[in-house]
């Protein structure tokens, strides 16, 4: 588990992980999600991490269904344990999904029935704070998967820090980028232009960019 969530869940002796940033960014993110998401259907969350976003967003985005995922079993256990805390009927159990692999589990023929995707098709994908804390192949895989899965008009919501025109947008992002690369040379704050180009290569067009608190961006793509 990356040390983003090494902190135990507020001293609770169970599998719940706790990432303090989620409490700070969840309301600004929710505001954008409410603006850009389709009014119904399933939202696939890639890299759900602790699951704190999933349990916060699902009840507030009803009647949409929220499908959390993460390749890390420790994260999935955290999501599943947080999920037991809330009584919502529109939050799926977490699924194992590595964005850089293909096909994604939700594309398999068995998934249609397993997740009732015929009645509740995936109309949007949300990805928060992953592409800078993963190799570039994860971003490429995210775009490729979104290109394969999303219907025409479907939305890819991306959140995180970005460089613009090759420049960091704040001194805090310079330090953050350095700390990421020290942890893993394949990680790092991405160039927005490169991310947009990767999306366009998968027929996803840039729809809107929202400046967010703490020098982050919400970047909206449409299939
Ligand atoms: C910094 S955490 C962000 C978690 C959560 N979205 C949040 O904002 O709190 C990064 C997450 O990306 C996940 N991740 C890393 N590589 C991935 C990949 N190739 N595909 C999907 N998720 C990945 C990690 O397991 C981790 O849960």
PDB file of C-alpha atoms and ligand atoms in Angstrom:
ATOM      1  CA  UNK A   1       0.000   0.000   0.000  1.00  0.00           C
ATOM      2  CA  UNK A   2       1.536   3.355  -0.943  1.00  0.00           C
ATOM      3  CA  UNK A   3       2.247   5.482   2.107  1.00  0.00           C
ATOM      4  CA  UNK A   4      -0.557   7.805   0.997  1.00  0.00           C
ATOM      5  CA  UNK A   5      -2.741   5.763   3.312  1.00  0.00           C
ATOM      6  CA  UNK A   6      -0.395   4.261   5.782  1.00  0.00           C
ATOM      7  CA  UNK A   7      -2.265   5.948   8.552  1.00  0.00           C
ATOM      8  CA  UNK A   8      -4.658   3.563  10.281  1.00  0.00           C
ATOM      9  CA  UNK A   9      -8.311   4.465  10.251  1.00  0.00           C
ATOM     10  CA  UNK A  10      -8.484   6.822  13.195  1.00  0.00           C
ATOM     11  CA  UNK A  11      -7.171   4.170  15.566  1.00  0.00           C
ATOM     12  CA  UNK A  12      -9.794   1.633  14.627  1.00  0.00           C
ATOM     13  CA  UNK A  13      -8.472  -1.922  14.776  1.00  0.00           C
ATOM     14  CA  UNK A  14      -9.945  -2.985  11.460  1.00  0.00           C
ATOM     15  CA  UNK A  15      -9.171  -2.886   7.740  1.00  0.00           C
ATOM     16  CA  UNK A  16     -10.366   0.663   7.143  1.00  0.00           C
ATOM     17  CA  UNK A  17      -7.643   2.936   5.797  1.00  0.00           C
ATOM     18  CA  UNK A  18      -7.808   6.679   6.181  1.00  0.00           C
ATOM     19  CA  UNK A  19      -6.441   9.309   3.794  1.00  0.00           C
ATOM     20  CA  UNK A  20      -6.846  12.797   5.300  1.00  0.00           C
ATOM     21  CA  UNK A  21      -6.938  14.483   1.863  1.00  0.00           C
ATOM     22  CA  UNK A  22     -10.230  12.783   1.015  1.00  0.00           C
ATOM     23  CA  UNK A  23     -12.074  14.795   3.670  1.00  0.00           C
ATOM     24  CA  UNK A  24     -10.637  18.025   2.259  1.00  0.00           C
ATOM     25  CA  UNK A  25     -11.269  17.348  -1.419  1.00  0.00           C
ATOM     26  CA  UNK A  26     -14.504  15.335  -1.397  1.00  0.00           C
ATOM     27  CA  UNK A  27     -16.957  18.255  -1.404  1.00  0.00           C
ATOM     28  CA  UNK A  28     -15.238  20.250  -4.188  1.00  0.00           C
ATOM     29  CA  UNK A  29     -15.017  17.017  -6.217  1.00  0.00           C
ATOM     30  CA  UNK A  30     -18.658  16.146  -5.528  1.00  0.00           C
ATOM     31  CA  UNK A  31     -19.740  19.583  -6.761  1.00  0.00           C
ATOM     32  CA  UNK A  32     -18.051  18.946 -10.111  1.00  0.00           C
ATOM     33  CA  UNK A  33     -19.320  15.367 -10.329  1.00  0.00           C
ATOM     34  CA  UNK A  34     -22.879  16.598  -9.863  1.00  0.00           C
ATOM     35  CA  UNK A  35     -22.346  18.955 -12.802  1.00  0.00           C
ATOM     36  CA  UNK A  36     -20.725  16.557 -15.232  1.00  0.00           C
ATOM     37  CA  UNK A  37     -21.994  13.037 -14.541  1.00  0.00           C
ATOM     38  CA  UNK A  38     -24.887  11.518 -16.436  1.00  0.00           C
ATOM     39  CA  UNK A  39     -28.067  11.448 -14.313  1.00  0.00           C
ATOM     40  CA  UNK A  40     -28.209   7.661 -14.037  1.00  0.00           C
ATOM     41  CA  UNK A  41     -26.305   4.489 -14.768  1.00  0.00           C
ATOM     42  CA  UNK A  42     -23.116   3.161 -13.231  1.00  0.00           C
ATOM     43  CA  UNK A  43     -20.021   5.204 -12.411  1.00  0.00           C
ATOM     44  CA  UNK A  44     -16.863   3.096 -12.428  1.00  0.00           C
ATOM     45  CA  UNK A  45     -14.267   4.447 -10.030  1.00  0.00           C
ATOM     46  CA  UNK A  46     -10.704   3.496 -10.934  1.00  0.00           C
ATOM     47  CA  UNK A  47      -8.192   3.482  -8.036  1.00  0.00           C
ATOM     48  CA  UNK A  48     -10.646   3.962  -5.177  1.00  0.00           C
ATOM     49  CA  UNK A  49      -7.897   3.677  -2.554  1.00  0.00           C
ATOM     50  CA  UNK A  50      -9.295   3.748   0.963  1.00  0.00           C
ATOM     51  CA  UNK A  51     -12.944   3.800  -0.187  1.00  0.00           C
ATOM     52  CA  UNK A  52     -13.717   7.002   1.693  1.00  0.00           C
ATOM     53  CA  UNK A  53     -14.670   8.786  -1.526  1.00  0.00           C
ATOM     54  CA  UNK A  54     -16.886   5.879  -2.579  1.00  0.00           C
ATOM     55  CA  UNK A  55     -18.923   5.847   0.620  1.00  0.00           C
ATOM     56  CA  UNK A  56     -19.243   9.648   0.535  1.00  0.00           C
ATOM     57  CA  UNK A  57     -20.195   9.964  -3.120  1.00  0.00           C
ATOM     58  CA  UNK A  58     -22.521   6.976  -3.560  1.00  0.00           C
ATOM     59  CA  UNK A  59     -25.433   8.211  -1.418  1.00  0.00           C
ATOM     60  CA  UNK A  60     -25.043  11.767  -2.733  1.00  0.00           C
ATOM     61  CA  UNK A  61     -25.088  10.658  -6.365  1.00  0.00           C
ATOM     62  CA  UNK A  62     -28.151   8.452  -6.089  1.00  0.00           C
ATOM     63  CA  UNK A  63     -29.767   7.032  -8.277  1.00  0.00           C
ATOM     64  CA  UNK A  64     -26.469   6.503 -10.062  1.00  0.00           C
ATOM     65  CA  UNK A  65     -24.589   3.387  -8.987  1.00  0.00           C
ATOM     66  CA  UNK A  66     -21.006   3.724  -7.788  1.00  0.00           C
ATOM     67  CA  UNK A  67     -18.584   0.885  -8.563  1.00  0.00           C
ATOM     68  CA  UNK A  68     -15.280   1.171  -6.668  1.00  0.00           C
ATOM     69  CA  UNK A  69     -12.153  -0.674  -7.791  1.00  0.00           C
ATOM     70  CA  UNK A  70      -8.487  -0.972  -6.947  1.00  0.00           C
ATOM     71  CA  UNK A  71      -5.719  -3.402  -7.887  1.00  0.00           C
ATOM     72  CA  UNK A  72      -4.410  -3.428  -4.316  1.00  0.00           C
ATOM     73  CA  UNK A  73      -6.066  -6.090  -2.082  1.00  0.00           C
ATOM     74  CA  UNK A  74      -5.392  -4.000   1.042  1.00  0.00           C
ATOM     75  CA  UNK A  75      -7.292  -1.118  -0.539  1.00  0.00           C
ATOM     76  CA  UNK A  76     -10.139  -3.424  -1.541  1.00  0.00           C
ATOM     77  CA  UNK A  77     -10.402  -4.715   2.004  1.00  0.00           C
ATOM     78  CA  UNK A  78     -10.529  -1.130   3.249  1.00  0.00           C
ATOM     79  CA  UNK A  79     -13.245  -0.225   0.737  1.00  0.00           C
ATOM     80  CA  UNK A  80     -15.274  -3.304   1.651  1.00  0.00           C
ATOM     81  CA  UNK A  81     -14.996  -2.524   5.352  1.00  0.00           C
ATOM     82  CA  UNK A  82     -15.949   1.137   4.924  1.00  0.00           C
ATOM     83  CA  UNK A  83     -18.861  -0.038   2.749  1.00  0.00           C
ATOM     84  CA  UNK A  84     -20.258  -2.038   5.661  1.00  0.00           C
ATOM     85  CA  UNK A  85     -20.447   1.267   7.583  1.00  0.00           C
ATOM     86  CA  UNK A  86     -23.003   2.834   5.276  1.00  0.00           C
ATOM     87  CA  UNK A  87     -26.405   1.604   4.372  1.00  0.00           C
ATOM     88  CA  UNK A  88     -26.626   2.559   0.727  1.00  0.00           C
ATOM     89  CA  UNK A  89     -28.085   0.399  -1.983  1.00  0.00           C
ATOM     90  CA  UNK A  90     -26.154   1.954  -4.864  1.00  0.00           C
ATOM     91  CA  UNK A  91     -22.578   1.107  -3.856  1.00  0.00           C
ATOM     92  CA  UNK A  92     -21.054  -2.031  -5.354  1.00  0.00           C
ATOM     93  CA  UNK A  93     -18.494  -4.162  -3.517  1.00  0.00           C
ATOM     94  CA  UNK A  94     -14.964  -3.255  -4.683  1.00  0.00           C
ATOM     95  CA  UNK A  95     -13.619  -5.024  -7.745  1.00  0.00           C
ATOM     96  CA  UNK A  96     -10.012  -5.849  -8.664  1.00  0.00           C
ATOM     97  CA  UNK A  97      -8.985  -3.674 -11.593  1.00  0.00           C
ATOM     98  CA  UNK A  98      -5.559  -2.561 -12.800  1.00  0.00           C
ATOM     99  CA  UNK A  99      -5.999   0.279 -15.268  1.00  0.00           C
ATOM    100  CA  UNK A 100      -2.844  -0.638 -17.163  1.00  0.00           C
ATOM    101  CA  UNK A 101      -4.141  -4.097 -18.028  1.00  0.00           C
ATOM    102  CA  UNK A 102      -6.657  -5.017 -20.717  1.00  0.00           C
ATOM    103  CA  UNK A 103      -9.382  -6.017 -20.871  1.00  0.00           C
ATOM    104  CA  UNK A 104     -10.733  -4.702 -17.587  1.00  0.00           C
ATOM    105  CA  UNK A 105     -12.773  -7.120 -15.487  1.00  0.00           C
ATOM    106  CA  UNK A 106     -15.935  -5.113 -16.171  1.00  0.00           C
ATOM    107  CA  UNK A 107     -15.532  -5.784 -19.898  1.00  0.00           C
ATOM    108  CA  UNK A 108     -15.733  -9.560 -19.559  1.00  0.00           C
ATOM    109  CA  UNK A 109     -18.985 -11.128 -20.794  1.00  0.00           C
ATOM    110  CA  UNK A 110     -19.690 -12.407 -17.254  1.00  0.00           C
ATOM    111  CA  UNK A 111     -19.636  -8.827 -15.915  1.00  0.00           C
ATOM    112  CA  UNK A 112     -22.842  -7.860 -17.714  1.00  0.00           C
ATOM    113  CA  UNK A 113     -24.823 -10.240 -15.544  1.00  0.00           C
ATOM    114  CA  UNK A 114     -22.657 -10.036 -12.431  1.00  0.00           C
ATOM    115  CA  UNK A 115     -22.965  -6.250 -12.155  1.00  0.00           C
ATOM    116  CA  UNK A 116     -26.325  -5.886 -13.908  1.00  0.00           C
ATOM    117  CA  UNK A 117     -24.631  -3.660 -16.487  1.00  0.00           C
ATOM    118  CA  UNK A 118     -27.376  -4.309 -19.036  1.00  0.00           C
ATOM    119  CA  UNK A 119     -29.804  -2.387 -16.830  1.00  0.00           C
ATOM    120  CA  UNK A 120     -27.222   0.005 -15.368  1.00  0.00           C
ATOM    121  CA  UNK A 121     -24.535   0.517 -18.041  1.00  0.00           C
ATOM    122  CA  UNK A 122     -21.289   2.296 -17.199  1.00  0.00           C
ATOM    123  CA  UNK A 123     -21.820   5.873 -18.371  1.00  0.00           C
ATOM    124  CA  UNK A 124     -18.852   7.478 -16.645  1.00  0.00           C
ATOM    125  CA  UNK A 125     -15.469   6.706 -15.131  1.00  0.00           C
ATOM    126  CA  UNK A 126     -13.958   8.611 -12.209  1.00  0.00           C
ATOM    127  CA  UNK A 127     -10.251   8.557 -11.432  1.00  0.00           C
ATOM    128  CA  UNK A 128      -8.928  10.568  -8.502  1.00  0.00           C
ATOM    129  CA  UNK A 129      -5.263  10.976  -7.622  1.00  0.00           C
ATOM    130  CA  UNK A 130      -3.863   8.024  -9.539  1.00  0.00           C
ATOM    131  CA  UNK A 131      -1.962   9.031 -12.642  1.00  0.00           C
ATOM    132  CA  UNK A 132       0.845  10.807 -10.763  1.00  0.00           C
ATOM    133  CA  UNK A 133       1.180   7.970  -8.211  1.00  0.00           C
ATOM    134  CA  UNK A 134       1.493   5.238 -10.812  1.00  0.00           C
ATOM    135  CA  UNK A 135       3.668   4.620 -13.869  1.00  0.00           C
ATOM    136  CA  UNK A 136       2.636   6.427 -17.079  1.00  0.00           C
ATOM    137  CA  UNK A 137       1.306   3.080 -18.340  1.00  0.00           C
ATOM    138  CA  UNK A 138      -1.551   3.439 -15.824  1.00  0.00           C
ATOM    139  CA  UNK A 139      -2.613   6.711 -17.464  1.00  0.00           C
ATOM    140  CA  UNK A 140      -2.364   5.165 -20.925  1.00  0.00           C
ATOM    141  CA  UNK A 141      -4.352   2.139 -19.716  1.00  0.00           C
ATOM    142  CA  UNK A 142      -6.962   4.394 -18.144  1.00  0.00           C
ATOM    143  CA  UNK A 143      -7.473   6.245 -21.419  1.00  0.00           C
ATOM    144  CA  UNK A 144      -7.536   3.030 -23.442  1.00  0.00           C
ATOM    145  CA  UNK A 145     -10.083   1.445 -21.084  1.00  0.00           C
ATOM    146  CA  UNK A 146     -12.236   4.572 -21.045  1.00  0.00           C
ATOM    147  CA  UNK A 147     -12.095   4.616 -24.845  1.00  0.00           C
ATOM    148  CA  UNK A 148     -13.220   0.978 -24.995  1.00  0.00           C
ATOM    149  CA  UNK A 149     -15.936   1.158 -22.352  1.00  0.00           C
ATOM    150  CA  UNK A 150     -17.586   4.558 -22.462  1.00  0.00           C
ATOM    151  CA  UNK A 151     -20.594   5.029 -24.726  1.00  0.00           C
ATOM    152  CA  UNK A 152     -20.743   8.079 -27.002  1.00  0.00           C
ATOM    153  CA  UNK A 153     -21.165  11.083 -24.698  1.00  0.00           C
ATOM    154  CA  UNK A 154     -19.804   9.146 -21.689  1.00  0.00           C
ATOM    155  CA  UNK A 155     -17.627  11.035 -19.205  1.00  0.00           C
ATOM    156  CA  UNK A 156     -14.144  10.453 -17.839  1.00  0.00           C
ATOM    157  CA  UNK A 157     -13.551  12.508 -14.685  1.00  0.00           C
ATOM    158  CA  UNK A 158      -9.895  12.953 -13.761  1.00  0.00           C
ATOM    159  CA  UNK A 159      -8.622  14.715 -10.627  1.00  0.00           C
ATOM    160  CA  UNK A 160      -5.137  15.543  -9.444  1.00  0.00           C
ATOM    161  CA  UNK A 161      -2.195  17.939  -9.774  1.00  0.00           C
ATOM    162  CA  UNK A 162      -0.887  18.691 -13.269  1.00  0.00           C
ATOM    163  CA  UNK A 163       1.902  20.620 -14.943  1.00  0.00           C
ATOM    164  CA  UNK A 164       0.709  23.029 -17.620  1.00  0.00           C
ATOM    165  CA  UNK A 165       2.887  24.045 -20.575  1.00  0.00           C
ATOM    166  CA  UNK A 166       5.712  22.087 -18.964  1.00  0.00           C
ATOM    167  CA  UNK A 167       5.571  24.199 -15.793  1.00  0.00           C
ATOM    168  CA  UNK A 168       4.398  23.407 -12.305  1.00  0.00           C
ATOM    169  CA  UNK A 169       1.442  25.522 -11.260  1.00  0.00           C
ATOM    170  CA  UNK A 170       2.599  26.039  -7.651  1.00  0.00           C
ATOM    171  CA  UNK A 171       5.763  25.646  -5.562  1.00  0.00           C
ATOM    172  CA  UNK A 172       3.991  23.015  -3.441  1.00  0.00           C
ATOM    173  CA  UNK A 173       3.533  20.886  -6.576  1.00  0.00           C
ATOM    174  CA  UNK A 174       7.294  21.127  -7.317  1.00  0.00           C
ATOM    175  CA  UNK A 175       8.072  19.657  -3.906  1.00  0.00           C
ATOM    176  CA  UNK A 176       5.316  17.069  -4.278  1.00  0.00           C
ATOM    177  CA  UNK A 177       6.673  16.031  -7.702  1.00  0.00           C
ATOM    178  CA  UNK A 178      10.173  15.637  -6.265  1.00  0.00           C
ATOM    179  CA  UNK A 179       8.880  13.523  -3.386  1.00  0.00           C
ATOM    180  CA  UNK A 180       6.919  11.301  -5.784  1.00  0.00           C
ATOM    181  CA  UNK A 181       9.940  10.728  -8.015  1.00  0.00           C
ATOM    182  CA  UNK A 182      12.109   9.994  -4.981  1.00  0.00           C
ATOM    183  CA  UNK A 183       9.653   7.279  -3.994  1.00  0.00           C
ATOM    184  CA  UNK A 184       9.420   5.873  -7.507  1.00  0.00           C
ATOM    185  CA  UNK A 185      11.170   7.328 -10.583  1.00  0.00           C
ATOM    186  CA  UNK A 186       8.193   6.220 -12.711  1.00  0.00           C
ATOM    187  CA  UNK A 187       5.818   8.427 -10.709  1.00  0.00           C
ATOM    188  CA  UNK A 188       5.436  12.173 -11.028  1.00  0.00           C
ATOM    189  CA  UNK A 189       3.077  15.062 -11.666  1.00  0.00           C
ATOM    190  CA  UNK A 190       1.950  14.717 -15.292  1.00  0.00           C
ATOM    191  CA  UNK A 191       1.866  17.266 -18.076  1.00  0.00           C
ATOM    192  CA  UNK A 192      -1.749  18.150 -18.774  1.00  0.00           C
ATOM    193  CA  UNK A 193      -0.970  18.378 -22.499  1.00  0.00           C
ATOM    194  CA  UNK A 194       0.423  14.815 -22.543  1.00  0.00           C
ATOM    195  CA  UNK A 195      -2.627  13.525 -20.670  1.00  0.00           C
ATOM    196  CA  UNK A 196      -4.972  15.283 -23.082  1.00  0.00           C
ATOM    197  CA  UNK A 197      -3.025  13.844 -26.040  1.00  0.00           C
ATOM    198  CA  UNK A 198      -3.264  10.337 -24.512  1.00  0.00           C
ATOM    199  CA  UNK A 199      -7.025  10.804 -24.142  1.00  0.00           C
ATOM    200  CA  UNK A 200      -7.439  12.105 -27.674  1.00  0.00           C
ATOM    201  CA  UNK A 201      -5.575   9.076 -29.010  1.00  0.00           C
ATOM    202  CA  UNK A 202      -8.447   7.018 -27.552  1.00  0.00           C
ATOM    203  CA  UNK A 203     -11.139   9.274 -29.029  1.00  0.00           C
ATOM    204  CA  UNK A 204     -11.823  11.098 -25.776  1.00  0.00           C
ATOM    205  CA  UNK A 205     -12.120  14.836 -26.184  1.00  0.00           C
ATOM    206  CA  UNK A 206     -11.329  17.435 -23.555  1.00  0.00           C
ATOM    207  CA  UNK A 207     -14.611  18.929 -22.388  1.00  0.00           C
ATOM    208  CA  UNK A 208     -13.769  21.178 -19.469  1.00  0.00           C
ATOM    209  CA  UNK A 209     -11.103  21.949 -16.870  1.00  0.00           C
ATOM    210  CA  UNK A 210     -12.048  23.055 -13.361  1.00  0.00           C
ATOM    211  CA  UNK A 211      -9.430  24.639 -11.091  1.00  0.00           C
ATOM    212  CA  UNK A 212      -9.703  22.945  -7.699  1.00  0.00           C
ATOM    213  CA  UNK A 213      -8.428  23.778  -4.201  1.00  0.00           C
ATOM    214  CA  UNK A 214      -4.785  23.030  -3.320  1.00  0.00           C
ATOM    215  CA  UNK A 215      -3.551  23.502  -6.899  1.00  0.00           C
ATOM    216  CA  UNK A 216      -5.379  20.503  -8.309  1.00  0.00           C
ATOM    217  CA  UNK A 217      -7.533  20.250 -11.412  1.00  0.00           C
ATOM    218  CA  UNK A 218     -10.654  18.390 -12.391  1.00  0.00           C
ATOM    219  CA  UNK A 219     -10.260  17.457 -16.038  1.00  0.00           C
ATOM    220  CA  UNK A 220     -13.342  16.279 -17.877  1.00  0.00           C
ATOM    221  CA  UNK A 221     -13.172  14.187 -21.022  1.00  0.00           C
ATOM    222  CA  UNK A 222     -16.047  13.006 -23.172  1.00  0.00           C
ATOM    223  CA  UNK A 223     -16.255   9.948 -25.407  1.00  0.00           C
TER     224      UNK A 223
HETATM  225  C1  LIG B   1      -2.968   8.082  -3.972  1.00  0.00           C
HETATM  226  S1  LIG B   1      -4.027   6.740  -4.028  1.00  0.00           S
HETATM  227  C2  LIG B   1      -5.581   7.560  -4.399  1.00  0.00           C
HETATM  228  C3  LIG B   1      -6.752   6.810  -3.886  1.00  0.00           C
HETATM  229  C4  LIG B   1      -8.085   7.548  -3.922  1.00  0.00           C
HETATM  230  N1  LIG B   1      -8.555   7.729  -5.268  1.00  0.00           N
HETATM  231  C5  LIG B   1      -7.968   8.867  -3.209  1.00  0.00           C
HETATM  232  O1  LIG B   1      -8.002   9.927  -3.837  1.00  0.00           O
HETATM  233  O2  LIG B   1      -7.837   8.837  -1.973  1.00  0.00           O
HETATM  234  C6  LIG B   1      -3.582   5.948  -5.546  1.00  0.00           C
HETATM  235  C7  LIG B   1      -4.342   4.675  -5.828  1.00  0.00           C
HETATM  236  O3  LIG B   1      -4.032   4.264  -7.162  1.00  0.00           O
HETATM  237  C8  LIG B   1      -4.033   2.865  -7.176  1.00  0.00           C
HETATM  238  N2  LIG B   1      -3.329   2.432  -8.376  1.00  0.00           N
HETATM  239  C9  LIG B   1      -2.002   2.428  -8.601  1.00  0.00           C
HETATM  240  N3  LIG B   1      -1.735   1.923  -9.806  1.00  0.00           N
HETATM  241  C10 LIG B   1      -2.932   1.614 -10.362  1.00  0.00           C
HETATM  242  C11 LIG B   1      -3.318   1.047 -11.594  1.00  0.00           C
HETATM  243  N4  LIG B   1      -2.404   0.681 -12.515  1.00  0.00           N
HETATM  244  N5  LIG B   1      -4.627   0.859 -11.847  1.00  0.00           N
HETATM  245  C12 LIG B   1      -5.552   1.215 -10.931  1.00  0.00           C
HETATM  246  N6  LIG B   1      -5.249   1.751  -9.743  1.00  0.00           N
HETATM  247  C13 LIG B   1      -3.945   1.941  -9.458  1.00  0.00           C
HETATM  248  C14 LIG B   1      -3.367   2.476  -5.876  1.00  0.00           C
HETATM  249  O4  LIG B   1      -3.634   1.141  -5.496  1.00  0.00           O
HETATM  250  C15 LIG B   1      -3.973   3.490  -4.929  1.00  0.00           C
HETATM  251  O5  LIG B   1      -5.162   2.987  -4.332  1.00  0.00           O
END
